[in-house]
CSV table of C-alpha atoms and ligand atoms in Angstrom, one decimal:
chain,number,residue,atom,x,y,z
E,1,MET,CA,-15.7,3.0,27.6
E,2,ALA,CA,-16.9,-0.2,25.9
E,3,GLU,CA,-15.3,-1.1,22.6
E,4,ARG,CA,-16.4,1.2,19.9
E,5,ALA,CA,-18.5,0.1,16.9
E,6,LYS,CA,-16.4,0.0,13.7
E,7,VAL,CA,-18.0,1.7,10.7
E,8,ALA,CA,-17.1,1.5,7.1
E,9,VAL,CA,-18.2,4.6,5.2
E,10,LEU,CA,-18.9,4.3,1.5
E,11,ILE,CA,-18.7,7.4,-0.6
E,12,SER,CA,-18.7,8.3,-4.3
E,13,GLY,CA,-17.6,11.9,-4.3
E,14,ARG,CA,-17.0,14.9,-2.1
E,15,GLY,CA,-17.4,13.0,1.2
E,16,SER,CA,-18.5,15.9,3.4
E,17,ASN,CA,-20.9,13.5,5.3
E,18,MET,CA,-18.0,11.1,5.7
E,19,ALA,CA,-15.9,14.0,7.1
E,20,ALA,CA,-18.7,14.9,9.5
E,21,LEU,CA,-18.8,11.3,10.8
E,22,LEU,CA,-15.1,11.1,11.0
E,23,TYR,CA,-14.7,14.3,13.1
E,24,ALA,CA,-17.7,13.3,15.3
E,25,SER,CA,-15.9,10.0,15.9
E,26,ARG,CA,-12.9,12.0,17.3
E,27,LEU,CA,-15.0,13.5,20.1
E,28,PRO,CA,-14.6,11.9,23.5
E,29,ASP,CA,-17.2,9.2,24.2
E,30,CYS,CA,-18.3,8.8,20.6
E,31,PRO,CA,-19.5,5.2,20.4
E,32,PHE,CA,-18.2,4.6,16.9
E,33,GLU,CA,-15.0,4.9,14.9
E,34,ILE,CA,-14.3,4.9,11.2
E,35,ALA,CA,-12.6,1.7,10.3
E,36,LEU,CA,-12.6,2.2,6.5
E,37,VAL,CA,-13.6,4.7,3.9
E,38,ALA,CA,-14.3,3.0,0.6
E,39,SER,CA,-15.3,4.4,-2.8
E,40,ASN,CA,-16.4,3.1,-6.2
E,41,ASP,CA,-14.5,6.1,-7.7
E,42,PRO,CA,-10.7,6.2,-7.0
E,43,ASP,CA,-10.8,10.0,-7.7
E,44,ALA,CA,-13.4,10.7,-5.0
E,45,PRO,CA,-12.1,13.8,-3.1
E,46,GLY,CA,-13.3,12.3,0.1
E,47,LEU,CA,-10.7,9.5,-0.1
E,48,ALA,CA,-7.8,12.0,0.0
E,49,LEU,CA,-9.2,13.6,3.1
E,50,ALA,CA,-9.7,10.2,4.8
E,51,GLU,CA,-6.2,9.2,4.0
E,52,ALA,CA,-4.8,12.5,5.3
E,53,GLU,CA,-6.7,11.8,8.5
E,54,GLY,CA,-5.1,8.4,8.9
E,55,VAL,CA,-8.2,6.4,8.1
E,56,PRO,CA,-7.7,3.2,6.0
E,57,ILE,CA,-9.1,3.7,2.5
E,58,PHE,CA,-10.1,1.4,-0.4
E,59,ALA,CA,-11.1,2.3,-3.9
E,60,LEU,CA,-12.1,0.3,-6.8
E,61,ASN,CA,-13.6,1.7,-10.0
E,62,HIS,CA,-16.9,-0.2,-10.5
E,63,LYS,CA,-16.8,0.4,-14.3
E,64,GLY,CA,-16.5,-2.9,-16.2
E,65,VAL,CA,-16.6,-5.0,-13.0
E,66,PRO,CA,-19.8,-7.2,-12.7
E,67,ARG,CA,-21.9,-6.1,-9.8
E,68,ALA,CA,-21.6,-9.4,-7.9
E,69,GLN,CA,-17.8,-9.4,-8.2
E,70,PHE,CA,-17.5,-5.7,-7.2
E,71,GLU,CA,-19.7,-6.2,-4.2
E,72,ALA,CA,-17.8,-9.4,-3.2
E,73,ILE,CA,-14.6,-7.4,-3.2
E,74,LEU,CA,-16.2,-4.5,-1.3
E,75,ASP,CA,-17.6,-6.9,1.3
E,76,ARG,CA,-14.3,-8.6,1.8
E,77,GLU,CA,-12.5,-5.2,2.3
E,78,ILE,CA,-15.2,-4.0,4.8
E,79,ARG,CA,-14.8,-7.2,6.8
E,80,ALA,CA,-11.0,-7.2,6.6
E,81,ALA,CA,-11.2,-3.7,8.2
E,82,GLY,CA,-13.1,-5.2,11.1
E,83,ALA,CA,-16.2,-3.1,10.4
E,84,ASN,CA,-19.5,-4.2,11.8
E,85,TYR,CA,-21.6,-1.4,10.3
E,86,VAL,CA,-21.7,0.3,6.9
E,87,ALA,CA,-22.7,4.0,6.5
E,88,LEU,CA,-23.5,5.2,3.0
E,89,ALA,CA,-22.5,8.8,2.6
E,90,GLY,CA,-23.3,10.0,-0.9
E,91,TYR,CA,-22.6,6.5,-2.2
E,92,MET,CA,-24.3,6.6,-5.6
E,93,ARG,CA,-24.3,2.9,-6.6
E,94,LEU,CA,-27.3,0.7,-5.9
E,95,LEU,CA,-26.4,-2.2,-3.6
E,96,SER,CA,-27.8,-5.6,-4.6
E,97,PRO,CA,-30.3,-7.4,-2.3
E,98,GLU,CA,-27.6,-10.0,-1.7
E,99,PHE,CA,-25.2,-7.4,-0.3
E,100,VAL,CA,-28.0,-5.7,1.8
E,101,ALA,CA,-28.9,-9.2,3.2
E,102,ARG,CA,-25.3,-9.9,4.2
E,103,TRP,CA,-25.4,-6.7,6.3
E,104,GLN,CA,-29.0,-6.8,7.2
E,105,GLY,CA,-30.0,-4.0,9.6
E,106,ARG,CA,-26.4,-2.8,9.7
E,107,ILE,CA,-26.3,-0.4,6.7
E,108,LEU,CA,-27.4,3.2,7.1
E,109,ASN,CA,-27.9,5.9,4.5
E,110,ILE,CA,-28.5,9.6,4.5
E,111,HIS,CA,-30.7,11.2,1.9
E,112,PRO,CA,-31.3,14.9,1.4
E,113,SER,CA,-35.1,15.0,1.6
E,114,LEU,CA,-37.7,14.3,4.2
E,115,LEU,CA,-38.3,10.7,3.3
E,116,PRO,CA,-40.6,9.2,2.2
E,117,LYS,CA,-40.8,12.3,0.0
E,118,TYR,CA,-38.5,12.6,-3.0
E,119,ARG,CA,-36.5,9.4,-3.2
E,120,GLY,CA,-33.8,9.0,-5.7
E,121,LEU,CA,-32.0,11.8,-7.7
E,122,ASP,CA,-32.4,15.5,-7.4
E,123,PRO,CA,-34.6,15.8,-4.3
E,124,HIS,CA,-33.8,19.5,-4.1
E,125,ASP,CA,-35.1,20.2,-7.6
E,126,GLN,CA,-38.2,18.3,-6.7
E,127,THR,CA,-38.7,20.2,-3.5
E,128,LEU,CA,-38.4,23.6,-5.3
E,129,ALA,CA,-40.6,22.5,-8.2
E,130,ALA,CA,-43.3,21.4,-5.8
E,131,GLY,CA,-43.2,24.8,-4.0
E,132,ASP,CA,-42.6,23.1,-0.6
E,133,THR,CA,-41.7,25.5,2.2
E,134,VAL,CA,-40.0,22.8,4.2
E,135,ALA,CA,-37.2,20.6,3.0
E,136,GLY,CA,-34.8,18.4,5.0
E,137,CYS,CA,-32.8,15.3,5.3
E,138,THR,CA,-33.3,11.7,6.6
E,139,VAL,CA,-31.1,8.9,8.0
E,140,HIS,CA,-32.6,5.5,7.5
E,141,ILE,CA,-31.7,1.8,7.6
E,142,VAL,CA,-31.0,0.4,4.1
E,143,THR,CA,-33.4,-2.2,2.7
E,144,ASP,CA,-33.7,-3.5,-0.8
E,145,ASP,CA,-35.6,-0.5,-2.0
E,146,LEU,CA,-33.9,2.8,-2.9
E,147,ASP,CA,-34.0,5.4,-0.2
E,148,ASP,CA,-36.4,3.4,1.8
E,149,GLY,CA,-36.3,1.5,5.1
E,150,PRO,CA,-36.9,2.3,8.7
E,151,ILE,CA,-36.3,6.0,9.5
E,152,LEU,CA,-33.9,6.7,12.3
E,153,GLY,CA,-34.0,10.5,12.2
E,154,ARG,CA,-34.9,13.6,10.2
E,155,ILE,CA,-34.2,17.3,10.4
E,156,GLU,CA,-36.5,19.8,8.7
E,157,VAL,CA,-34.9,22.7,6.8
E,158,ALA,CA,-36.8,25.8,5.8
E,159,VAL,CA,-37.0,26.7,2.2
E,160,LEU,CA,-36.4,30.4,1.5
E,161,PRO,CA,-38.2,32.1,-1.3
E,162,SER,CA,-34.8,33.0,-2.9
E,163,ASP,CA,-33.5,29.4,-2.7
E,164,THR,CA,-31.9,27.8,-5.7
E,165,ARG,CA,-31.0,24.1,-5.8
E,166,GLU,CA,-27.4,25.2,-4.8
E,167,THR,CA,-28.4,27.3,-1.7
E,168,LEU,CA,-31.0,24.7,-0.6
E,169,SER,CA,-28.6,21.8,-0.9
E,170,ALA,CA,-25.8,23.7,0.9
E,171,ARG,CA,-28.1,24.5,3.8
E,172,THR,CA,-29.5,21.0,3.9
E,173,LEU,CA,-26.0,19.6,4.0
E,174,ILE,CA,-25.3,21.5,7.2
E,175,ALA,CA,-28.3,19.7,8.7
E,176,GLU,CA,-27.1,16.4,7.3
E,177,HIS,CA,-23.8,16.7,9.0
E,178,GLN,CA,-25.6,17.1,12.4
E,179,LEU,CA,-28.1,14.4,11.8
E,180,TYR,CA,-25.9,11.6,10.5
E,181,ALA,CA,-23.4,11.5,13.4
E,182,ARG,CA,-26.2,11.6,16.0
E,183,CYS,CA,-28.2,8.9,14.3
E,184,LEU,CA,-25.2,6.6,13.8
E,185,ALA,CA,-24.1,7.1,17.5
E,186,ASP,CA,-27.6,6.3,18.7
E,187,PHE,CA,-27.9,3.3,16.4
E,188,VAL,CA,-24.7,1.6,17.4
E,189,SER,CA,-25.3,2.3,21.1
E,190,ARG,CA,-28.7,0.7,21.2
E,191,GLU,CA,-27.2,-2.8,20.9
E,192,ALA,CA,-25.9,-2.2,24.4
E,193,SER,CA,-29.3,-1.2,25.7
E,194,PRO,CA,-31.2,-4.0,27.5
E,195,GLU,CA,-34.6,-2.6,26.3
E,196,TRP,CA,-33.5,-3.0,22.7
E,197,ILE,CA,-32.1,-6.4,23.3
E,198,LEU,CA,-35.3,-7.6,25.0
E,199,ASP,CA,-37.3,-6.2,22.2
E,200,GLN,CA,-35.3,-8.2,19.7
E,201,ILE,CA,-35.7,-11.4,21.8
E,202,ARG,CA,-39.4,-10.6,22.2
E,203,GLN,CA,-40.0,-10.4,18.4
E,204,ARG,CA,-38.3,-13.7,17.9
E,205,ALA,CA,-39.9,-15.5,20.8
E,206,LEU,CA,-43.4,-14.3,20.0
E,207,ALA,CA,-43.0,-15.4,16.4
E,208,LEU,CA,-43.0,-19.0,17.6
E,209,PRO,CA,-46.3,-20.9,17.5
E,210,GLU,CA,-48.7,-20.2,20.4
E,211,ALA,CA,-46.1,-18.2,22.3
E,212,GLU,CA,-46.9,-15.5,24.8
E,213,GLU,CA,-45.1,-13.2,27.2
E,214,LYS,CA,-45.5,-13.6,30.9
E,215,SER,CA,-43.3,-12.1,33.6
E,216,SER,CA,-41.9,-14.6,36.0
E,217,HIS,CA,-40.3,-13.6,39.3
E,218,GLY,CA,-39.8,-10.1,38.0
E,219,SER,CA,-38.1,-11.2,34.7
E,220,PRO,CA,-39.7,-11.1,31.3
E,221,GLY,CA,-40.5,-14.7,30.3
E,222,PHE,CA,-41.9,-16.4,27.2
E,223,ARG,CA,-44.1,-19.5,27.3
E,224,VAL,CA,-46.4,-21.7,25.2
E,225,LYS,CA,-49.8,-20.2,25.9
E,226,GLY,CA,-51.0,-21.2,29.3
E,227,GLY,CA,-48.2,-23.8,29.4
E,228,LYS,CA,-44.5,-24.1,30.1
E,229,PHE,CA,-41.9,-21.4,29.8
E,230,PHE,CA,-39.2,-21.7,27.1
E,231,ALA,CA,-37.2,-18.5,27.7
E,232,TYR,CA,-36.4,-15.9,30.3
E,233,PHE,CA,-34.7,-12.6,29.8
E,234,SER,CA,-32.3,-11.9,32.7
E,235,TYR,CA,-31.1,-8.4,33.3
E,236,ASP,CA,-28.9,-7.9,36.3
E,237,HIS,CA,-31.0,-10.4,38.1
E,238,HIS,CA,-30.0,-10.8,41.7
E,239,HIS,CA,-27.4,-8.0,40.9
E,240,ASP,CA,-25.2,-10.5,39.0
E,241,GLY,CA,-24.5,-7.7,36.4
E,242,VAL,CA,-25.3,-10.1,33.5
E,243,THR,CA,-27.7,-9.6,30.7
E,244,GLY,CA,-28.6,-13.0,29.3
E,245,LEU,CA,-31.2,-15.1,27.6
E,246,ILE,CA,-32.0,-18.3,29.5
E,247,VAL,CA,-33.2,-21.2,27.5
E,248,LYS,CA,-33.7,-24.9,28.0
E,249,THR,CA,-31.1,-27.4,26.8
E,250,SER,CA,-31.7,-31.2,26.5
E,251,GLY,CA,-30.2,-31.6,29.9
E,252,VAL,CA,-27.2,-30.9,32.2
E,253,GLU,CA,-24.8,-32.8,29.9
E,254,GLU,CA,-25.5,-30.6,26.9
E,255,GLN,CA,-25.4,-27.6,29.3
E,256,ALA,CA,-21.9,-28.6,30.6
E,257,MET,CA,-20.6,-29.2,27.1
E,258,LEU,CA,-21.7,-25.8,25.9
E,259,ILE,CA,-20.2,-24.0,28.8
E,260,ASP,CA,-17.0,-25.9,28.4
E,261,ALA,CA,-16.8,-25.1,24.7
E,262,GLU,CA,-17.7,-21.4,24.9
E,263,PRO,CA,-17.3,-20.1,28.5
E,264,ASP,CA,-17.6,-16.5,27.4
E,265,LEU,CA,-20.9,-17.0,25.8
E,266,TYR,CA,-22.7,-19.6,27.9
E,267,TYR,CA,-23.2,-19.7,31.7
E,268,ARG,CA,-25.1,-21.8,34.2
E,269,PRO,CA,-28.0,-19.7,35.5
E,270,ALA,CA,-28.8,-19.7,39.2
E,271,TYR,CA,-32.0,-21.7,40.1
E,272,LEU,CA,-32.7,-23.0,36.6
E,273,GLY,CA,-29.2,-24.3,36.1
E,274,PRO,CA,-29.7,-27.7,37.8
E,275,SER,CA,-32.6,-28.5,35.6
E,276,GLY,CA,-30.6,-28.1,32.4
E,277,TRP,CA,-31.3,-24.5,31.5
E,278,ILE,CA,-28.5,-22.4,30.1
E,279,GLY,CA,-27.7,-18.7,30.0
E,280,ILE,CA,-26.6,-17.1,26.8
E,281,ARG,CA,-24.9,-13.7,27.3
E,282,VAL,CA,-26.2,-10.9,25.3
E,283,ASP,CA,-24.0,-8.2,26.8
E,284,GLN,CA,-20.7,-9.1,25.2
E,285,GLY,CA,-20.8,-6.9,22.1
E,286,GLU,CA,-22.2,-8.0,18.8
E,287,ILE,CA,-25.1,-10.4,19.1
E,288,ASP,CA,-25.6,-13.2,16.7
E,289,TRP,CA,-29.4,-13.0,16.3
E,290,GLU,CA,-29.7,-16.0,14.1
E,291,HIS,CA,-28.0,-18.0,16.9
E,292,ILE,CA,-30.5,-16.6,19.4
E,293,GLY,CA,-33.4,-17.4,17.1
E,294,ARG,CA,-32.2,-21.0,16.8
E,295,TRP,CA,-31.9,-21.3,20.6
E,296,LEU,CA,-35.4,-19.9,21.1
E,297,ARG,CA,-36.9,-22.4,18.7
E,298,LYS,CA,-34.9,-25.3,20.2
E,299,SER,CA,-36.0,-24.3,23.7
E,300,TRP,CA,-39.6,-23.9,22.5
E,301,SER,CA,-39.4,-27.5,21.1
E,302,GLU,CA,-38.2,-28.8,24.5
E,303,VAL,CA,-41.4,-27.7,26.2
E,304,ALA,CA,-44.1,-27.4,23.5
E,305,PRO,CA,-46.8,-30.1,23.4
E,306,ARG,CA,-46.1,-32.8,20.8
E,307,LYS,CA,-49.2,-31.9,18.7
E,308,LEU,CA,-48.0,-28.3,18.4
E,309,GLN,CA,-44.5,-29.4,17.5
E,310,ALA,CA,-45.9,-31.6,14.7
E,311,LEU,CA,-48.0,-28.6,13.5
E,312,ALA,CA,-45.0,-26.3,13.6
E,313,GLU,CA,-42.9,-28.8,11.6
E,314,PHE,CA,-45.7,-29.2,9.1
E,315,LEU,CA,-45.9,-25.5,8.7
E,316,GLY,CA,-42.1,-25.3,8.4
H,1,LIG,C1,-25.4,14.3,0.3
H,1,LIG,O1,-26.3,15.4,0.2
H,1,LIG,C2,-26.2,13.0,0.5
H,1,LIG,O2,-27.3,13.2,1.3
H,1,LIG,C3,-26.6,12.7,-0.9
H,1,LIG,O3,-25.5,12.9,-1.6
H,1,LIG,C4,-24.7,14.0,-1.0
H,1,LIG,C5,-23.3,13.6,-0.8
H,1,LIG,O4,-22.5,14.6,-0.3
H,1,LIG,N1,-27.0,11.3,-1.0
H,1,LIG,C6,-28.0,10.9,-1.8
H,1,LIG,O5,-28.6,11.6,-2.5
H,1,LIG,C7,-28.4,9.4,-1.6
H,1,LIG,N2,-29.6,9.1,-2.3
H,1,LIG,P1,-21.2,14.3,0.4
H,1,LIG,O6,-20.3,13.4,-0.5
H,1,LIG,O7,-20.5,15.6,0.6
H,1,LIG,O8,-21.5,13.6,1.7
């Protein structure tokens, strides 16, 4: 199996969702492992469990520590543990936009309601007060707004006429434990899926001025409308087993330098290689999307007409 994604789980209390993730990670073929359990409360019961299970833990009481400083320490610990994802599991502190930006698209959260309904505190009380017959839970990607962000999965839970806040939350918790592990596994796996990678490339390529998608010799390609290509997506082309983005360098010298400097990342593509194009592998684990974005822009500049370039520069 490919290297597993490393997840830092942040908790503030009981940690039953953390435990669900941890035990799911111990099943064969689970695509993630728990690299760290961290808490803003040193007495959080979940910490003791994680420790007993041999998972590295970190705790720092947030009281009296300025938010920026607290988050800088947390960030450092998460990175030191080698984590590349963060899963919030009953973490009851707001994260600043700066922290969220540093982990953009890599922080997940679970919330015990069918979002977008009942964000924030006491969703079960709100469900019961509203007389809803269906409650549930949601896993989503964390953005700057509380309990908001793209939804990755939800499970509906029936509300019984006899339900109290306690019985409803206990039953919802069972659903949460199923949902979180599944959503996290799917989420970390998608980075290995060529469709998802192509979609990420597509979004960035088509954001460039006058760009359009056009398939070329069976590969998805991107070009300036009606003009020259600036990128191709290569997936196991000619059965080479490589997934890569092919972009234009300034010429074979730059191409050779890059391959020499980073032979695991860059390669000389068949056919387009002699004209100074370069392949960037996107099948080697974590992808640096900013880097990919810069390459697409640079390659676009190599082929875009002068006038368009001047316009793009003007527009920033
Ligand atoms: C869970 O129900 C989780 O969905 C909720 O806190 C509980 C933590 O339980 N999270 C939120 O309300 C986030 N807004 P746990 O510590 O046993 O996982």
